[in-house]
Amino acid sequence: HRPNYFARTIAHNTVLVYDPEEKFDYGKVVNDGGQVWPTSTRQAGREIEGSQWDKGDITAFETNRWYSYVCGDATSAYSPAKLELFTRQFLHIQPDVFVIFDRVAATDPGFQKYWLLHTVNEPELEGTLAGVREREGRLFCKTVLPEQARVRKVGGPGHEFEVFGRNYPPALTYYPLESGEEWGSWRIEVLPTESSKEHFFLHFLIAGDRSLDGIPEISPESEENRAGISFAYQEKLYRVLFLKSGAPGGEIRITGKDHEIILEEAFNESCRHQAGIGN
């Protein structure tokens, strides 16, 4: 369980790129399509400066009264034999809305990509919209990109820890459940249906209590080198765009109910100094 699932990329909310020829720990553990181990990194011939586990960077961060934004680059966490680029831009519109934009470029258009979101309970799927309930909370996740995405769920009895058709359950004598503890037993997988070296994943998520019964109306936005969405939230209209090439970036515009522009600016391209943020 631990080497084949628990400690692997497939058990986390990130992206897989599946190269059927890839070997992990010299073939001792299953190929989950995920990030490399140190042994695999050495096999791939890439030298990582600093810690052998230091394979990602936060490249931008900003927070203000309207939103928090962070960009991360995890390209070095994957084998360069299969992946050329993986950046994630994460936007939080306080308090309940999240927009996630991922740029993923593989070395081979035939390598299948997977976008993952894990849940404790079984998600309800309606096309590209997923909803999940957990205790007094509820979450909705809408796939906007890829346009022709296939959204499916994996999990349930006998499939809680599944890696491409085989389940790797824990031995409860070694991993006993504490009182009130829960394991996630489901995940959502988003798969592009068209082969391409590069894909963009754009997701809109909204969280709330049990009274949350859906998501606001979302309109896809597209410009020459930008992709994004517009949506209404808390009596304001939001328009969010992300750059599709070049250095990660984008912009946000917030319009009030009387059509006045409350905020219009580009996302920060570096990490803002964090002293005094709590004030």
GROMACS .gro file of C-alpha atoms in nm:
model
  279
    1HIS     CA    1   0.000   0.000   0.000
    2ARG     CA    2   0.261   0.256   0.099
    3PRO     CA    3   0.506   0.224  -0.196
    4ASN     CA    4   0.238   0.152  -0.458
    5TYR     CA    5  -0.034   0.398  -0.355
    6PHE     CA    6  -0.007   0.604  -0.035
    7ALA     CA    7   0.326   0.771  -0.116
    8ARG     CA    8   0.256   0.804  -0.487
    9THR     CA    9   0.130   1.085  -0.706
   10ILE     CA   10  -0.192   0.902  -0.788
   11ALA     CA   11  -0.302   0.941  -0.425
   12HIS     CA   12  -0.288   1.322  -0.446
   13ASN     CA   13  -0.473   1.608  -0.614
   14THR     CA   14  -0.240   1.670  -0.903
   15VAL     CA   15  -0.165   1.547  -1.257
   16LEU     CA   16  -0.045   1.215  -1.400
   17VAL     CA   17   0.128   1.165  -1.735
   18TYR     CA   18   0.138   0.797  -1.823
   19ASP     CA   19   0.439   0.664  -2.014
   20PRO     CA   20   0.389   0.285  -2.037
   21GLU     CA   21   0.767   0.230  -2.051
   22GLU     CA   22   0.849   0.424  -1.735
   23LYS     CA   23   1.002   0.231  -1.445
   24PHE     CA   24   0.979   0.336  -1.080
   25ASP     CA   25   1.242   0.229  -0.830
   26TYR     CA   26   1.395   0.007  -1.099
   27GLY     CA   27   1.061  -0.164  -1.164
   28LYS     CA   28   1.001  -0.267  -0.802
   29VAL     CA   29   0.677  -0.070  -0.772
   30VAL     CA   30   0.383  -0.001  -1.003
   31ASN     CA   31   0.391   0.266  -1.272
   32ASP     CA   32   0.129   0.519  -1.159
   33GLY     CA   33   0.215   0.783  -1.422
   34GLY     CA   34   0.330   1.021  -1.152
   35GLN     CA   35   0.633   1.199  -1.020
   36VAL     CA   36   0.976   1.043  -1.004
   37TRP     CA   37   1.156   0.892  -0.708
   38PRO     CA   38   1.523   0.984  -0.652
   39THR     CA   39   1.634   0.659  -0.815
   40SER     CA   40   1.422   0.732  -1.119
   41THR     CA   41   1.562   1.085  -1.134
   42ARG     CA   42   1.916   0.953  -1.149
   43GLN     CA   43   1.817   0.707  -1.419
   44ALA     CA   44   1.673   0.993  -1.622
   45GLY     CA   45   2.008   1.173  -1.601
   46ARG     CA   46   1.874   1.496  -1.456
   47GLU     CA   47   2.083   1.658  -1.186
   48ILE     CA   48   1.875   1.841  -0.924
   49GLU     CA   49   2.049   2.113  -0.728
   50GLY     CA   50   1.999   2.100  -0.352
   51SER     CA   51   1.783   1.830  -0.197
   52GLN     CA   52   1.697   1.532  -0.414
   53TRP     CA   53   1.335   1.590  -0.310
   54ASP     CA   54   1.340   1.958  -0.406
   55LYS     CA   55   1.167   1.940  -0.744
   56GLY     CA   56   0.915   2.222  -0.740
   57ASP     CA   57   0.905   2.600  -0.709
   58ILE     CA   58   0.646   2.857  -0.610
   59THR     CA   59   0.706   3.121  -0.875
   60ALA     CA   60   0.437   3.376  -0.786
   61PHE     CA   61   0.223   3.467  -0.486
   62GLU     CA   62  -0.018   3.753  -0.411
   63THR     CA   63  -0.297   3.807  -0.162
   64ASN     CA   64  -0.533   4.101  -0.105
   65ARG     CA   65  -0.887   4.173   0.009
   66TRP     CA   66  -1.034   4.028  -0.311
   67TYR     CA   67  -0.833   3.718  -0.388
   68SER     CA   68  -0.523   3.506  -0.328
   69TYR     CA   69  -0.316   3.380  -0.619
   70VAL     CA   70  -0.026   3.136  -0.635
   71CYS     CA   71   0.165   2.978  -0.923
   72GLY     CA   72   0.379   2.667  -0.894
   73ASP     CA   73   0.612   2.489  -1.135
   74ALA     CA   74   0.642   2.112  -1.076
   75THR     CA   75   0.810   2.024  -1.404
   76SER     CA   76   1.121   1.887  -1.233
   77ALA     CA   77   0.912   1.650  -1.023
   78TYR     CA   78   0.847   1.432  -1.329
   79SER     CA   79   1.078   1.238  -1.556
   80PRO     CA   80   1.206   1.459  -1.841
   81ALA     CA   81   1.161   1.154  -2.065
   82LYS     CA   82   0.783   1.209  -2.052
   83LEU     CA   83   0.717   1.566  -1.933
   84GLU     CA   84   0.833   1.903  -2.061
   85LEU     CA   85   0.616   2.134  -1.851
   86PHE     CA   86   0.370   2.131  -1.561
   87THR     CA   87   0.263   2.458  -1.403
   88ARG     CA   88  -0.039   2.516  -1.179
   89GLN     CA   89  -0.204   2.854  -1.121
   90PHE     CA   90  -0.436   2.857  -0.823
   91LEU     CA   91  -0.682   3.143  -0.762
   92HIS     CA   92  -0.893   3.171  -0.446
   93ILE     CA   93  -1.184   3.414  -0.451
   94GLN     CA   94  -1.268   3.458  -0.085
   95PRO     CA   95  -1.435   3.280   0.073
   96ASP     CA   96  -1.570   2.991  -0.134
   97VAL     CA   97  -1.451   2.992  -0.498
   98PHE     CA   98  -1.136   2.836  -0.645
   99VAL     CA   99  -1.012   2.847  -1.005
  100ILE     CA  100  -0.727   2.615  -1.109
  101PHE     CA  101  -0.542   2.640  -1.439
  102ASP     CA  102  -0.282   2.376  -1.533
  103ARG     CA  103  -0.049   2.374  -1.833
  104VAL     CA  104   0.083   2.024  -1.906
  105ALA     CA  105   0.317   1.942  -2.194
  106ALA     CA  106   0.431   1.584  -2.254
  107THR     CA  107   0.716   1.469  -2.475
  108ASP     CA  108   0.484   1.236  -2.666
  109PRO     CA  109   0.124   1.317  -2.770
  110GLY     CA  110   0.035   0.953  -2.701
  111PHE     CA  111   0.103   0.981  -2.327
  112GLN     CA  112  -0.234   0.997  -2.151
  113LYS     CA  113  -0.280   1.280  -1.900
  114TYR     CA  114  -0.500   1.261  -1.589
  115TRP     CA  115  -0.622   1.545  -1.366
  116LEU     CA  116  -0.710   1.416  -1.017
  117LEU     CA  117  -0.939   1.524  -0.735
  118HIS     CA  118  -0.982   1.292  -0.433
  119THR     CA  119  -1.294   1.273  -0.219
  120VAL     CA  120  -1.403   1.077   0.087
  121ASN     CA  121  -1.752   0.998  -0.043
  122GLU     CA  122  -1.872   0.899  -0.388
  123PRO     CA  123  -1.899   1.200  -0.622
  124GLU     CA  124  -2.209   1.262  -0.830
  125LEU     CA  125  -2.128   1.323  -1.196
  126GLU     CA  126  -2.337   1.512  -1.448
  127GLY     CA  127  -2.131   1.553  -1.761
  128THR     CA  128  -1.829   1.762  -1.663
  129LEU     CA  129  -1.979   1.871  -1.329
  130ALA     CA  130  -1.895   1.675  -1.015
  131GLY     CA  131  -2.059   1.722  -0.676
  132VAL     CA  132  -1.963   1.561  -0.347
  133ARG     CA  133  -2.107   1.567   0.005
  134GLU     CA  134  -1.904   1.518   0.323
  135ARG     CA  135  -2.065   1.561   0.666
  136GLU     CA  136  -2.206   1.916   0.667
  137GLY     CA  137  -2.006   2.029   0.364
  138ARG     CA  138  -2.051   2.019  -0.009
  139LEU     CA  139  -1.816   2.078  -0.303
  140PHE     CA  140  -1.879   2.124  -0.675
  141CYS     CA  141  -1.609   2.095  -0.940
  142LYS     CA  142  -1.669   2.198  -1.302
  143THR     CA  143  -1.427   2.103  -1.580
  144VAL     CA  144  -1.402   2.387  -1.833
  145LEU     CA  145  -1.089   2.266  -2.017
  146PRO     CA  146  -1.015   2.044  -2.200
  147GLU     CA  147  -1.328   2.116  -2.403
  148GLN     CA  148  -1.376   1.749  -2.495
  149ALA     CA  149  -1.281   1.607  -2.157
  150ARG     CA  150  -1.387   1.270  -2.023
  151VAL     CA  151  -1.472   1.288  -1.652
  152ARG     CA  152  -1.499   0.963  -1.459
  153LYS     CA  153  -1.493   0.843  -1.099
  154VAL     CA  154  -1.280   0.566  -0.950
  155GLY     CA  155  -1.333   0.413  -0.607
  156GLY     CA  156  -1.575   0.231  -0.383
  157PRO     CA  157  -1.539  -0.110  -0.219
  158GLY     CA  158  -1.239  -0.294  -0.362
  159HIS     CA  159  -1.125   0.009  -0.563
  160GLU     CA  160  -1.039   0.266  -0.294
  161PHE     CA  161  -0.665   0.254  -0.361
  162GLU     CA  162  -0.670   0.149  -0.724
  163VAL     CA  163  -0.376   0.205  -0.960
  164PHE     CA  164  -0.475   0.123  -1.319
  165GLY     CA  165  -0.695  -0.175  -1.239
  166ARG     CA  166  -0.526  -0.312  -0.925
  167ASN     CA  167  -0.616  -0.220  -0.568
  168TYR     CA  168  -0.344  -0.169  -0.305
  169PRO     CA  169  -0.527  -0.161   0.030
  170PRO     CA  170  -0.342  -0.098   0.356
  171ALA     CA  171  -0.286  -0.366   0.617
  172LEU     CA  172  -0.499  -0.242   0.906
  173THR     CA  173  -0.259  -0.398   1.158
  174TYR     CA  174   0.003  -0.148   1.038
  175TYR     CA  175  -0.231   0.141   0.955
  176PRO     CA  176  -0.512   0.125   1.214
  177LEU     CA  177  -0.788   0.384   1.184
  178GLU     CA  178  -0.812   0.620   1.478
  179SER     CA  179  -1.151   0.715   1.619
  180GLY     CA  180  -1.334   0.942   1.375
  181GLU     CA  181  -1.061   0.911   1.108
  182GLU     CA  182  -1.161   0.865   0.745
  183TRP     CA  183  -0.976   0.767   0.430
  184GLY     CA  184  -1.071   0.904   0.094
  185SER     CA  185  -1.213   0.617  -0.106
  186TRP     CA  186  -1.300   0.794  -0.433
  187ARG     CA  187  -1.134   1.014  -0.690
  188ILE     CA  188  -1.237   1.207  -0.999
  189GLU     CA  189  -1.022   1.167  -1.310
  190VAL     CA  190  -1.034   1.416  -1.598
  191LEU     CA  191  -0.887   1.284  -1.923
  192PRO     CA  192  -0.837   1.471  -2.252
  193THR     CA  193  -1.001   1.276  -2.535
  194GLU     CA  194  -0.780   1.420  -2.811
  195SER     CA  195  -0.411   1.334  -2.841
  196SER     CA  196  -0.174   1.627  -2.812
  197LYS     CA  197   0.162   1.702  -2.655
  198GLU     CA  198   0.011   1.997  -2.466
  199HIS     CA  199  -0.317   2.023  -2.280
  200PHE     CA  200  -0.475   2.289  -2.061
  201PHE     CA  201  -0.687   2.197  -1.760
  202LEU     CA  202  -0.920   2.465  -1.625
  203HIS     CA  203  -1.146   2.392  -1.326
  204PHE     CA  204  -1.394   2.596  -1.126
  205LEU     CA  205  -1.464   2.479  -0.769
  206ILE     CA  206  -1.706   2.615  -0.511
  207ALA     CA  207  -1.740   2.493  -0.153
  208GLY     CA  208  -2.017   2.543   0.100
  209ASP     CA  209  -2.250   2.377   0.344
  210ARG     CA  210  -2.535   2.138   0.264
  211SER     CA  211  -2.750   2.424   0.135
  212LEU     CA  212  -2.519   2.472  -0.165
  213ASP     CA  213  -2.717   2.329  -0.455
  214GLY     CA  214  -2.505   2.411  -0.758
  215ILE     CA  215  -2.255   2.643  -0.921
  216PRO     CA  216  -2.299   2.991  -1.068
  217GLU     CA  217  -2.333   3.019  -1.443
  218ILE     CA  218  -1.988   2.997  -1.603
  219SER     CA  219  -1.894   3.130  -1.945
  220PRO     CA  220  -1.567   3.015  -2.108
  221GLU     CA  221  -1.344   3.300  -2.225
  222SER     CA  222  -1.083   3.277  -2.498
  223GLU     CA  223  -0.842   3.523  -2.658
  224GLU     CA  224  -0.538   3.477  -2.880
  225ASN     CA  225  -0.306   3.355  -2.603
  226ARG     CA  226  -0.547   3.342  -2.312
  227ALA     CA  227  -0.806   3.105  -2.174
  228GLY     CA  228  -1.036   3.161  -1.882
  229ILE     CA  229  -1.388   3.207  -1.752
  230SER     CA  230  -1.636   3.467  -1.638
  231PHE     CA  231  -1.891   3.408  -1.362
  232ALA     CA  232  -2.117   3.592  -1.120
  233TYR     CA  233  -2.047   3.556  -0.748
  234GLN     CA  234  -2.174   3.755  -0.450
  235GLU     CA  235  -2.332   4.026  -0.669
  236LYS     CA  236  -2.013   4.079  -0.866
  237LEU     CA  237  -1.900   3.965  -1.209
  238TYR     CA  238  -1.555   3.807  -1.233
  239ARG     CA  239  -1.351   3.763  -1.550
  240VAL     CA  240  -1.034   3.557  -1.514
  241LEU     CA  241  -0.783   3.488  -1.793
  242PHE     CA  242  -0.465   3.279  -1.792
  243LEU     CA  243  -0.177   3.286  -2.039
  244LYS     CA  244  -0.149   2.971  -2.252
  245SER     CA  245   0.218   3.015  -2.350
  246GLY     CA  246   0.526   3.192  -2.226
  247ALA     CA  247   0.577   3.258  -1.857
  248PRO     CA  248   0.268   3.179  -1.647
  249GLY     CA  249   0.048   3.479  -1.590
  250GLY     CA  250  -0.294   3.623  -1.643
  251GLU     CA  251  -0.537   3.886  -1.525
  252ILE     CA  252  -0.855   3.938  -1.326
  253ARG     CA  253  -1.137   4.190  -1.356
  254ILE     CA  254  -1.412   4.238  -1.097
  255THR     CA  255  -1.722   4.436  -1.190
  256GLY     CA  256  -1.991   4.554  -0.948
  257LYS     CA  257  -2.367   4.523  -0.990
  258ASP     CA  258  -2.384   4.875  -1.133
  259HIS     CA  259  -2.122   4.779  -1.395
  260GLU     CA  260  -1.848   4.978  -1.226
  261ILE     CA  261  -1.501   4.820  -1.239
  262ILE     CA  262  -1.393   4.737  -0.886
  263LEU     CA  263  -1.060   4.580  -0.976
  264GLU     CA  264  -0.870   4.515  -1.298
  265GLU     CA  265  -0.510   4.396  -1.283
  266ALA     CA  266  -0.259   4.137  -1.394
  267PHE     CA  267  -0.158   3.856  -1.162
  268ASN     CA  268   0.167   3.903  -0.978
  269GLU     CA  269   0.461   3.738  -1.157
  270SER     CA  270   0.677   3.699  -0.846
  271CYS     CA  271   0.631   3.620  -0.479
  272ARG     CA  272   0.507   3.917  -0.284
  273HIS     CA  273   0.690   3.990   0.039
  274GLN     CA  274   0.466   3.840   0.305
  275ALA     CA  275   0.553   4.052   0.607
  276GLY     CA  276   0.245   4.232   0.734
  277ILE     CA  277  -0.006   4.031   0.528
  278GLY     CA  278  -0.194   3.932   0.842
  279ASN     CA  279  -0.247   4.300   0.923
   0.00000   0.00000   0.00000
